[in-house]
């Protein structure tokens, strides 16, 4: 019987959610209120006070027990765990931007008195009879960077055999005020003696291979640069001549210069 009562009390305590603050306030108000005086025998007044005190104590104990039960029955709060946000990986574009191609600047135009420019790619076509002889092949052209004030005449020479002797001569007709501004060749400078002089109404550019040296097999270039002077000028009267000696004997070629556009 007692066990059954205890069990029901526990179940009621677990199911009950008392307003503790409200109950304590009611008890305090009841205990603090003015007592009603009745004319009764001393024993009756004492008995009434004892009964009220017992009820108040029982209420406090019951409230405390219920509060304890509620606290015990309430599950503890779970700690809040903060998870750092994981940064999203960058999204790659399905079509990556292609690298911008590097632009290739055209070769700078050669100006009068400038240093030797880079030789033009390719060899110009032969321009006159006599441009082939033995191991030698030759062609003369006016460089495309030439203008109304300045000209470069280029000789392309190819040999299929090593040359032990070589003389290259370019003649530029003097039209009045024509003046040399320089020379260059693809072979080493120290291998040649180079001269420029005016003779017979023309500027004569001459390259002479130094003794004991050899011109290797392959293609080589020789260029004469000059100011045009006064008046319009053409390359109609200009020309070149090459004399060489190799293991197969001597050979010579000649020709003129045509625009290379």
PDB file of C-alpha atoms in Angstrom:
ATOM      1  CA  UNK A   1       0.000   0.000   0.000  1.00  0.00           C
ATOM      2  CA  UNK A   2       2.765   2.456   0.951  1.00  0.00           C
ATOM      3  CA  UNK A   3       4.753   1.522  -2.132  1.00  0.00           C
ATOM      4  CA  UNK A   4       1.750   2.227  -4.336  1.00  0.00           C
ATOM      5  CA  UNK A   5       1.295   5.667  -2.756  1.00  0.00           C
ATOM      6  CA  UNK A   6       4.977   6.410  -3.075  1.00  0.00           C
ATOM      7  CA  UNK A   7       4.924   5.413  -6.732  1.00  0.00           C
ATOM      8  CA  UNK A   8       1.925   7.647  -7.478  1.00  0.00           C
ATOM      9  CA  UNK A   9       3.469  10.534  -5.624  1.00  0.00           C
ATOM     10  CA  UNK A  10       6.662  10.189  -7.641  1.00  0.00           C
ATOM     11  CA  UNK A  11       4.744  10.036 -10.896  1.00  0.00           C
ATOM     12  CA  UNK A  12       2.705  13.073  -9.924  1.00  0.00           C
ATOM     13  CA  UNK A  13       5.868  14.913  -8.942  1.00  0.00           C
ATOM     14  CA  UNK A  14       7.549  14.050 -12.214  1.00  0.00           C
ATOM     15  CA  UNK A  15       4.523  15.074 -14.262  1.00  0.00           C
ATOM     16  CA  UNK A  16       3.833  18.259 -12.307  1.00  0.00           C
ATOM     17  CA  UNK A  17       5.479  21.551 -13.316  1.00  0.00           C
ATOM     18  CA  UNK A  18       4.740  23.879 -10.412  1.00  0.00           C
ATOM     19  CA  UNK A  19       5.079  27.614 -10.493  1.00  0.00           C
ATOM     20  CA  UNK A  20       7.438  27.773  -7.569  1.00  0.00           C
ATOM     21  CA  UNK A  21       7.619  31.541  -7.399  1.00  0.00           C
ATOM     22  CA  UNK A  22       3.827  31.847  -7.336  1.00  0.00           C
ATOM     23  CA  UNK A  23       3.423  29.215  -4.621  1.00  0.00           C
ATOM     24  CA  UNK A  24       6.061  30.783  -2.400  1.00  0.00           C
ATOM     25  CA  UNK A  25       4.410  34.160  -2.825  1.00  0.00           C
ATOM     26  CA  UNK A  26       1.028  32.750  -1.776  1.00  0.00           C
ATOM     27  CA  UNK A  27       2.549  31.066   1.271  1.00  0.00           C
ATOM     28  CA  UNK A  28       4.326  34.257   2.287  1.00  0.00           C
ATOM     29  CA  UNK A  29       1.159  36.304   1.869  1.00  0.00           C
ATOM     30  CA  UNK A  30      -0.774  33.753   3.965  1.00  0.00           C
ATOM     31  CA  UNK A  31       1.799  33.824   6.726  1.00  0.00           C
ATOM     32  CA  UNK A  32       2.174  37.609   6.694  1.00  0.00           C
ATOM     33  CA  UNK A  33      -1.604  38.394   6.792  1.00  0.00           C
ATOM     34  CA  UNK A  34      -3.342  39.534  10.031  1.00  0.00           C
ATOM     35  CA  UNK A  35      -4.587  36.697  12.131  1.00  0.00           C
ATOM     36  CA  UNK A  36      -8.334  36.570  12.777  1.00  0.00           C
ATOM     37  CA  UNK A  37      -8.968  36.556  16.414  1.00  0.00           C
ATOM     38  CA  UNK A  38     -11.749  34.299  17.745  1.00  0.00           C
ATOM     39  CA  UNK A  39     -12.779  33.918  21.206  1.00  0.00           C
ATOM     40  CA  UNK A  40     -11.860  30.421  21.945  1.00  0.00           C
ATOM     41  CA  UNK A  41     -10.263  28.527  24.577  1.00  0.00           C
ATOM     42  CA  UNK A  42      -6.529  28.804  24.836  1.00  0.00           C
ATOM     43  CA  UNK A  43      -6.134  25.180  23.893  1.00  0.00           C
ATOM     44  CA  UNK A  44      -8.204  25.623  20.726  1.00  0.00           C
ATOM     45  CA  UNK A  45      -6.213  28.712  19.673  1.00  0.00           C
ATOM     46  CA  UNK A  46      -2.971  26.860  20.233  1.00  0.00           C
ATOM     47  CA  UNK A  47      -4.259  23.864  18.323  1.00  0.00           C
ATOM     48  CA  UNK A  48      -5.321  26.045  15.421  1.00  0.00           C
ATOM     49  CA  UNK A  49      -1.903  27.734  15.272  1.00  0.00           C
ATOM     50  CA  UNK A  50      -0.149  24.381  15.385  1.00  0.00           C
ATOM     51  CA  UNK A  51      -2.342  23.095  12.574  1.00  0.00           C
ATOM     52  CA  UNK A  52      -1.678  26.148  10.432  1.00  0.00           C
ATOM     53  CA  UNK A  53       2.044  25.917  11.058  1.00  0.00           C
ATOM     54  CA  UNK A  54       1.966  22.239  10.136  1.00  0.00           C
ATOM     55  CA  UNK A  55       0.080  22.956   6.917  1.00  0.00           C
ATOM     56  CA  UNK A  56       2.506  25.723   6.005  1.00  0.00           C
ATOM     57  CA  UNK A  57       5.508  23.532   6.688  1.00  0.00           C
ATOM     58  CA  UNK A  58       3.958  20.699   4.710  1.00  0.00           C
ATOM     59  CA  UNK A  59       3.292  23.039   1.784  1.00  0.00           C
ATOM     60  CA  UNK A  60       6.862  24.323   1.827  1.00  0.00           C
ATOM     61  CA  UNK A  61       8.244  20.781   1.959  1.00  0.00           C
ATOM     62  CA  UNK A  62       5.932  19.637  -0.810  1.00  0.00           C
ATOM     63  CA  UNK A  63       6.858  22.626  -2.959  1.00  0.00           C
ATOM     64  CA  UNK A  64      10.551  22.086  -2.314  1.00  0.00           C
ATOM     65  CA  UNK A  65      10.247  18.382  -3.111  1.00  0.00           C
ATOM     66  CA  UNK A  66       8.401  19.085  -6.313  1.00  0.00           C
ATOM     67  CA  UNK A  67      10.967  21.722  -7.288  1.00  0.00           C
ATOM     68  CA  UNK A  68      13.810  19.291  -6.601  1.00  0.00           C
ATOM     69  CA  UNK A  69      12.053  16.614  -8.617  1.00  0.00           C
ATOM     70  CA  UNK A  70      11.510  19.047 -11.482  1.00  0.00           C
ATOM     71  CA  UNK A  71      15.170  20.069 -11.414  1.00  0.00           C
ATOM     72  CA  UNK A  72      16.318  16.437 -11.338  1.00  0.00           C
ATOM     73  CA  UNK A  73      13.917  15.461 -14.112  1.00  0.00           C
ATOM     74  CA  UNK A  74      14.975  18.335 -16.354  1.00  0.00           C
ATOM     75  CA  UNK A  75      17.725  17.132 -18.754  1.00  0.00           C
ATOM     76  CA  UNK A  76      20.863  19.256 -18.815  1.00  0.00           C
ATOM     77  CA  UNK A  77      21.284  21.670 -21.673  1.00  0.00           C
ATOM     78  CA  UNK A  78      23.592  20.487 -24.406  1.00  0.00           C
ATOM     79  CA  UNK A  79      26.642  22.721 -24.910  1.00  0.00           C
ATOM     80  CA  UNK A  80      26.601  24.818 -28.032  1.00  0.00           C
ATOM     81  CA  UNK A  81      29.434  23.815 -30.333  1.00  0.00           C
ATOM     82  CA  UNK A  82      30.445  26.374 -32.899  1.00  0.00           C
ATOM     83  CA  UNK A  83      31.835  24.838 -36.050  1.00  0.00           C
ATOM     84  CA  UNK A  84      34.045  27.155 -38.116  1.00  0.00           C
ATOM     85  CA  UNK A  85      32.696  27.718 -41.564  1.00  0.00           C
ATOM     86  CA  UNK A  86      34.614  25.846 -44.244  1.00  0.00           C
ATOM     87  CA  UNK A  87      35.481  28.162 -47.125  1.00  0.00           C
ATOM     88  CA  UNK A  88      34.074  27.025 -50.415  1.00  0.00           C
ATOM     89  CA  UNK A  89      36.712  26.137 -53.054  1.00  0.00           C
ATOM     90  CA  UNK A  90      37.016  28.635 -55.884  1.00  0.00           C
ATOM     91  CA  UNK A  91      34.931  27.779 -58.910  1.00  0.00           C
ATOM     92  CA  UNK A  92      37.025  27.422 -62.018  1.00  0.00           C
ATOM     93  CA  UNK A  93      35.718  28.895 -65.204  1.00  0.00           C
ATOM     94  CA  UNK A  94      34.872  26.205 -67.780  1.00  0.00           C
ATOM     95  CA  UNK A  95      36.580  28.343 -70.373  1.00  0.00           C
ATOM     96  CA  UNK A  96      39.870  29.664 -68.961  1.00  0.00           C
ATOM     97  CA  UNK A  97      41.062  32.899 -70.413  1.00  0.00           C
ATOM     98  CA  UNK A  98      43.788  32.310 -72.849  1.00  0.00           C
ATOM     99  CA  UNK A  99      47.032  34.132 -72.301  1.00  0.00           C
ATOM    100  CA  UNK A 100      47.317  37.136 -74.514  1.00  0.00           C
ATOM    101  CA  UNK A 101      49.799  36.387 -77.329  1.00  0.00           C
ATOM    102  CA  UNK A 102      52.964  38.421 -77.253  1.00  0.00           C
ATOM    103  CA  UNK A 103      53.040  40.794 -80.166  1.00  0.00           C
ATOM    104  CA  UNK A 104      56.194  40.753 -82.261  1.00  0.00           C
ATOM    105  CA  UNK A 105      57.353  44.210 -83.162  1.00  0.00           C
ATOM    106  CA  UNK A 106      58.571  44.678 -86.743  1.00  0.00           C
ATOM    107  CA  UNK A 107      62.262  45.335 -87.198  1.00  0.00           C
ATOM    108  CA  UNK A 108      63.102  49.023 -86.794  1.00  0.00           C
ATOM    109  CA  UNK A 109      63.730  50.952 -89.926  1.00  0.00           C
ATOM    110  CA  UNK A 110      67.394  51.612 -90.528  1.00  0.00           C
ATOM    111  CA  UNK A 111      68.318  55.269 -90.509  1.00  0.00           C
ATOM    112  CA  UNK A 112      71.337  56.916 -92.113  1.00  0.00           C
ATOM    113  CA  UNK A 113      74.497  56.246 -90.167  1.00  0.00           C
ATOM    114  CA  UNK A 114      72.855  53.534 -88.045  1.00  0.00           C
ATOM    115  CA  UNK A 115      74.492  50.300 -86.980  1.00  0.00           C
ATOM    116  CA  UNK A 116      74.131  47.118 -88.989  1.00  0.00           C
ATOM    117  CA  UNK A 117      70.490  45.874 -89.072  1.00  0.00           C
ATOM    118  CA  UNK A 118      69.363  42.279 -88.990  1.00  0.00           C
ATOM    119  CA  UNK A 119      69.641  40.711 -92.474  1.00  0.00           C
ATOM    120  CA  UNK A 120      66.367  40.241 -94.326  1.00  0.00           C
ATOM    121  CA  UNK A 121      64.895  36.725 -94.270  1.00  0.00           C
ATOM    122  CA  UNK A 122      65.273  34.780 -97.511  1.00  0.00           C
ATOM    123  CA  UNK A 123      67.417  35.486-100.530  1.00  0.00           C
ATOM    124  CA  UNK A 124      66.275  37.726-103.372  1.00  0.00           C
ATOM    125  CA  UNK A 125      65.926  36.304-106.837  1.00  0.00           C
ATOM    126  CA  UNK A 126      68.768  36.665-109.342  1.00  0.00           C
ATOM    127  CA  UNK A 127      68.502  39.859-111.348  1.00  0.00           C
ATOM    128  CA  UNK A 128      70.966  39.515-114.234  1.00  0.00           C
ATOM    129  CA  UNK A 129      72.921  37.068-116.310  1.00  0.00           C
ATOM    130  CA  UNK A 130      76.129  35.982-114.696  1.00  0.00           C
ATOM    131  CA  UNK A 131      74.594  35.528-111.215  1.00  0.00           C
ATOM    132  CA  UNK A 132      75.674  31.860-111.249  1.00  0.00           C
ATOM    133  CA  UNK A 133      79.145  30.546-111.774  1.00  0.00           C
ATOM    134  CA  UNK A 134      80.878  27.477-110.363  1.00  0.00           C
ATOM    135  CA  UNK A 135      80.086  27.194-106.625  1.00  0.00           C
ATOM    136  CA  UNK A 136      78.722  30.794-106.494  1.00  0.00           C
ATOM    137  CA  UNK A 137      75.092  32.003-106.593  1.00  0.00           C
ATOM    138  CA  UNK A 138      74.215  35.686-106.149  1.00  0.00           C
ATOM    139  CA  UNK A 139      71.300  38.147-106.129  1.00  0.00           C
ATOM    140  CA  UNK A 140      71.068  41.885-105.506  1.00  0.00           C
ATOM    141  CA  UNK A 141      68.103  43.772-104.024  1.00  0.00           C
ATOM    142  CA  UNK A 142      67.129  47.168-102.631  1.00  0.00           C
ATOM    143  CA  UNK A 143      66.035  46.741 -99.016  1.00  0.00           C
ATOM    144  CA  UNK A 144      62.311  47.318 -98.416  1.00  0.00           C
ATOM    145  CA  UNK A 145      63.105  49.765 -95.614  1.00  0.00           C
ATOM    146  CA  UNK A 146      64.754  52.169 -98.007  1.00  0.00           C
ATOM    147  CA  UNK A 147      63.045  55.527 -98.578  1.00  0.00           C
ATOM    148  CA  UNK A 148      63.315  58.735-100.602  1.00  0.00           C
ATOM    149  CA  UNK A 149      66.301  59.922 -98.551  1.00  0.00           C
ATOM    150  CA  UNK A 150      68.212  56.763 -97.695  1.00  0.00           C
ATOM    151  CA  UNK A 151      68.892  53.391 -99.354  1.00  0.00           C
ATOM    152  CA  UNK A 152      70.379  50.027 -98.499  1.00  0.00           C
ATOM    153  CA  UNK A 153      71.528  47.762-101.351  1.00  0.00           C
ATOM    154  CA  UNK A 154      72.028  44.143-100.296  1.00  0.00           C
ATOM    155  CA  UNK A 155      73.965  41.362-102.016  1.00  0.00           C
ATOM    156  CA  UNK A 156      73.074  37.763-101.137  1.00  0.00           C
ATOM    157  CA  UNK A 157      75.922  35.354-101.930  1.00  0.00           C
ATOM    158  CA  UNK A 158      75.800  31.561-101.670  1.00  0.00           C
ATOM    159  CA  UNK A 159      78.760  29.215-102.084  1.00  0.00           C
ATOM    160  CA  UNK A 160      78.652  25.435-102.221  1.00  0.00           C
ATOM    161  CA  UNK A 161      82.393  25.170-101.484  1.00  0.00           C
ATOM    162  CA  UNK A 162      84.719  26.880 -98.990  1.00  0.00           C
ATOM    163  CA  UNK A 163      86.421  29.935-100.460  1.00  0.00           C
ATOM    164  CA  UNK A 164      90.064  30.766 -99.786  1.00  0.00           C
ATOM    165  CA  UNK A 165      89.873  34.103-101.621  1.00  0.00           C
ATOM    166  CA  UNK A 166      86.947  36.511-101.937  1.00  0.00           C
ATOM    167  CA  UNK A 167      86.464  40.084-103.161  1.00  0.00           C
ATOM    168  CA  UNK A 168      83.022  41.686-103.153  1.00  0.00           C
ATOM    169  CA  UNK A 169      82.438  45.029-104.866  1.00  0.00           C
ATOM    170  CA  UNK A 170      79.215  47.104-104.904  1.00  0.00           C
ATOM    171  CA  UNK A 171      79.012  50.205-107.114  1.00  0.00           C
ATOM    172  CA  UNK A 172      76.410  52.932-106.430  1.00  0.00           C
ATOM    173  CA  UNK A 173      75.999  55.587-109.111  1.00  0.00           C
ATOM    174  CA  UNK A 174      76.629  59.123-107.896  1.00  0.00           C
ATOM    175  CA  UNK A 175      73.517  61.188-108.636  1.00  0.00           C
ATOM    176  CA  UNK A 176      74.616  64.303-106.774  1.00  0.00           C
ATOM    177  CA  UNK A 177      75.034  64.342-103.026  1.00  0.00           C
ATOM    178  CA  UNK A 178      75.053  60.527-102.701  1.00  0.00           C
ATOM    179  CA  UNK A 179      77.083  59.725 -99.574  1.00  0.00           C
ATOM    180  CA  UNK A 180      77.965  56.494 -97.764  1.00  0.00           C
ATOM    181  CA  UNK A 181      76.426  55.927 -94.341  1.00  0.00           C
ATOM    182  CA  UNK A 182      77.957  52.500 -93.572  1.00  0.00           C
ATOM    183  CA  UNK A 183      78.335  48.835 -94.436  1.00  0.00           C
ATOM    184  CA  UNK A 184      77.724  45.454 -92.839  1.00  0.00           C
ATOM    185  CA  UNK A 185      78.081  41.750 -93.628  1.00  0.00           C
ATOM    186  CA  UNK A 186      77.006  38.521 -91.981  1.00  0.00           C
ATOM    187  CA  UNK A 187      80.573  37.167 -91.889  1.00  0.00           C
ATOM    188  CA  UNK A 188      82.914  38.358 -89.078  1.00  0.00           C
ATOM    189  CA  UNK A 189      84.154  41.947 -89.446  1.00  0.00           C
ATOM    190  CA  UNK A 190      87.721  40.974 -88.610  1.00  0.00           C
ATOM    191  CA  UNK A 191      87.847  38.592 -91.606  1.00  0.00           C
ATOM    192  CA  UNK A 192      87.660  41.445 -94.163  1.00  0.00           C
ATOM    193  CA  UNK A 193      89.311  44.665 -95.130  1.00  0.00           C
ATOM    194  CA  UNK A 194      86.463  47.045 -95.980  1.00  0.00           C
ATOM    195  CA  UNK A 195      86.852  50.284 -97.955  1.00  0.00           C
ATOM    196  CA  UNK A 196      84.464  52.863 -99.426  1.00  0.00           C
ATOM    197  CA  UNK A 197      85.649  55.405-101.990  1.00  0.00           C
ATOM    198  CA  UNK A 198      84.308  57.453-104.868  1.00  0.00           C
ATOM    199  CA  UNK A 199      85.653  56.543-108.281  1.00  0.00           C
ATOM    200  CA  UNK A 200      84.397  56.864-111.871  1.00  0.00           C
ATOM    201  CA  UNK A 201      81.186  58.668-110.876  1.00  0.00           C
ATOM    202  CA  UNK A 202      80.183  56.021-108.320  1.00  0.00           C
ATOM    203  CA  UNK A 203      80.573  55.075-104.681  1.00  0.00           C
ATOM    204  CA  UNK A 204      82.593  51.862-104.587  1.00  0.00           C
ATOM    205  CA  UNK A 205      82.182  49.553-101.556  1.00  0.00           C
ATOM    206  CA  UNK A 206      84.777  46.753-101.396  1.00  0.00           C
ATOM    207  CA  UNK A 207      85.221  43.745 -99.065  1.00  0.00           C
ATOM    208  CA  UNK A 208      88.471  41.764 -99.367  1.00  0.00           C
ATOM    209  CA  UNK A 209      88.994  38.513 -97.434  1.00  0.00           C
ATOM    210  CA  UNK A 210      92.178  38.670 -95.397  1.00  0.00           C
ATOM    211  CA  UNK A 211      94.946  36.215 -96.347  1.00  0.00           C
ATOM    212  CA  UNK A 212      94.906  32.834 -94.657  1.00  0.00           C
ATOM    213  CA  UNK A 213      91.151  32.944 -93.876  1.00  0.00           C
ATOM    214  CA  UNK A 214      88.345  30.916 -95.408  1.00  0.00           C
ATOM    215  CA  UNK A 215      84.720  31.697 -96.206  1.00  0.00           C
ATOM    216  CA  UNK A 216      82.629  28.647 -95.188  1.00  0.00           C
ATOM    217  CA  UNK A 217      80.014  26.951 -97.322  1.00  0.00           C
ATOM    218  CA  UNK A 218      76.569  28.582 -96.996  1.00  0.00           C
ATOM    219  CA  UNK A 219      74.666  31.831 -97.601  1.00  0.00           C
ATOM    220  CA  UNK A 220      76.170  35.215 -96.717  1.00  0.00           C
ATOM    221  CA  UNK A 221      75.089  38.846 -97.120  1.00  0.00           C
ATOM    222  CA  UNK A 222      76.889  42.128 -97.840  1.00  0.00           C
ATOM    223  CA  UNK A 223      75.126  45.522 -97.606  1.00  0.00           C
ATOM    224  CA  UNK A 224      75.971  49.074 -98.694  1.00  0.00           C
ATOM    225  CA  UNK A 225      74.092  51.985 -97.058  1.00  0.00           C
ATOM    226  CA  UNK A 226      73.998  55.568 -98.338  1.00  0.00           C
ATOM    227  CA  UNK A 227      72.065  58.841 -98.447  1.00  0.00           C
ATOM    228  CA  UNK A 228      70.378  59.387-101.786  1.00  0.00           C
ATOM    229  CA  UNK A 229      71.334  63.047-102.152  1.00  0.00           C
ATOM    230  CA  UNK A 230      69.296  65.426-104.305  1.00  0.00           C
ATOM    231  CA  UNK A 231      66.594  64.485-106.771  1.00  0.00           C
ATOM    232  CA  UNK A 232      64.764  61.231-107.402  1.00  0.00           C
ATOM    233  CA  UNK A 233      66.935  58.144-107.506  1.00  0.00           C
ATOM    234  CA  UNK A 234      66.652  54.630-108.907  1.00  0.00           C
ATOM    235  CA  UNK A 235      68.986  51.622-108.726  1.00  0.00           C
ATOM    236  CA  UNK A 236      69.061  51.190-112.488  1.00  0.00           C
ATOM    237  CA  UNK A 237      72.778  52.023-112.788  1.00  0.00           C
ATOM    238  CA  UNK A 238      73.923  50.274-109.575  1.00  0.00           C
ATOM    239  CA  UNK A 239      75.588  46.860-109.646  1.00  0.00           C
ATOM    240  CA  UNK A 240      77.894  44.352-107.942  1.00  0.00           C
ATOM    241  CA  UNK A 241      80.705  41.941-108.810  1.00  0.00           C
ATOM    242  CA  UNK A 242      82.170  38.993-106.865  1.00  0.00           C
ATOM    243  CA  UNK A 243      85.492  37.260-107.506  1.00  0.00           C
ATOM    244  CA  UNK A 244      86.346  34.117-105.543  1.00  0.00           C
ATOM    245  CA  UNK A 245      88.831  31.245-105.411  1.00  0.00           C
ATOM    246  CA  UNK A 246      88.124  27.774-104.007  1.00  0.00           C
ATOM    247  CA  UNK A 247      89.320  24.195-104.234  1.00  0.00           C
ATOM    248  CA  UNK A 248      87.608  23.876-107.633  1.00  0.00           C
ATOM    249  CA  UNK A 249      89.277  26.961-109.089  1.00  0.00           C
ATOM    250  CA  UNK A 250      88.202  30.556-109.551  1.00  0.00           C
ATOM    251  CA  UNK A 251      84.649  31.836-110.037  1.00  0.00           C
ATOM    252  CA  UNK A 252      82.962  35.200-110.587  1.00  0.00           C
ATOM    253  CA  UNK A 253      79.386  36.497-110.561  1.00  0.00           C
ATOM    254  CA  UNK A 254      77.811  39.895-111.217  1.00  0.00           C
ATOM    255  CA  UNK A 255      74.393  41.570-111.274  1.00  0.00           C
ATOM    256  CA  UNK A 256      72.273  44.537-110.330  1.00  0.00           C
ATOM    257  CA  UNK A 257      69.765  45.551-107.629  1.00  0.00           C
ATOM    258  CA  UNK A 258      65.990  45.451-107.819  1.00  0.00           C
ATOM    259  CA  UNK A 259      63.416  46.614-105.235  1.00  0.00           C
ATOM    260  CA  UNK A 260      62.591  43.923-102.685  1.00  0.00           C
ATOM    261  CA  UNK A 261      58.964  44.723-101.684  1.00  0.00           C
TER     262      UNK A 261
END
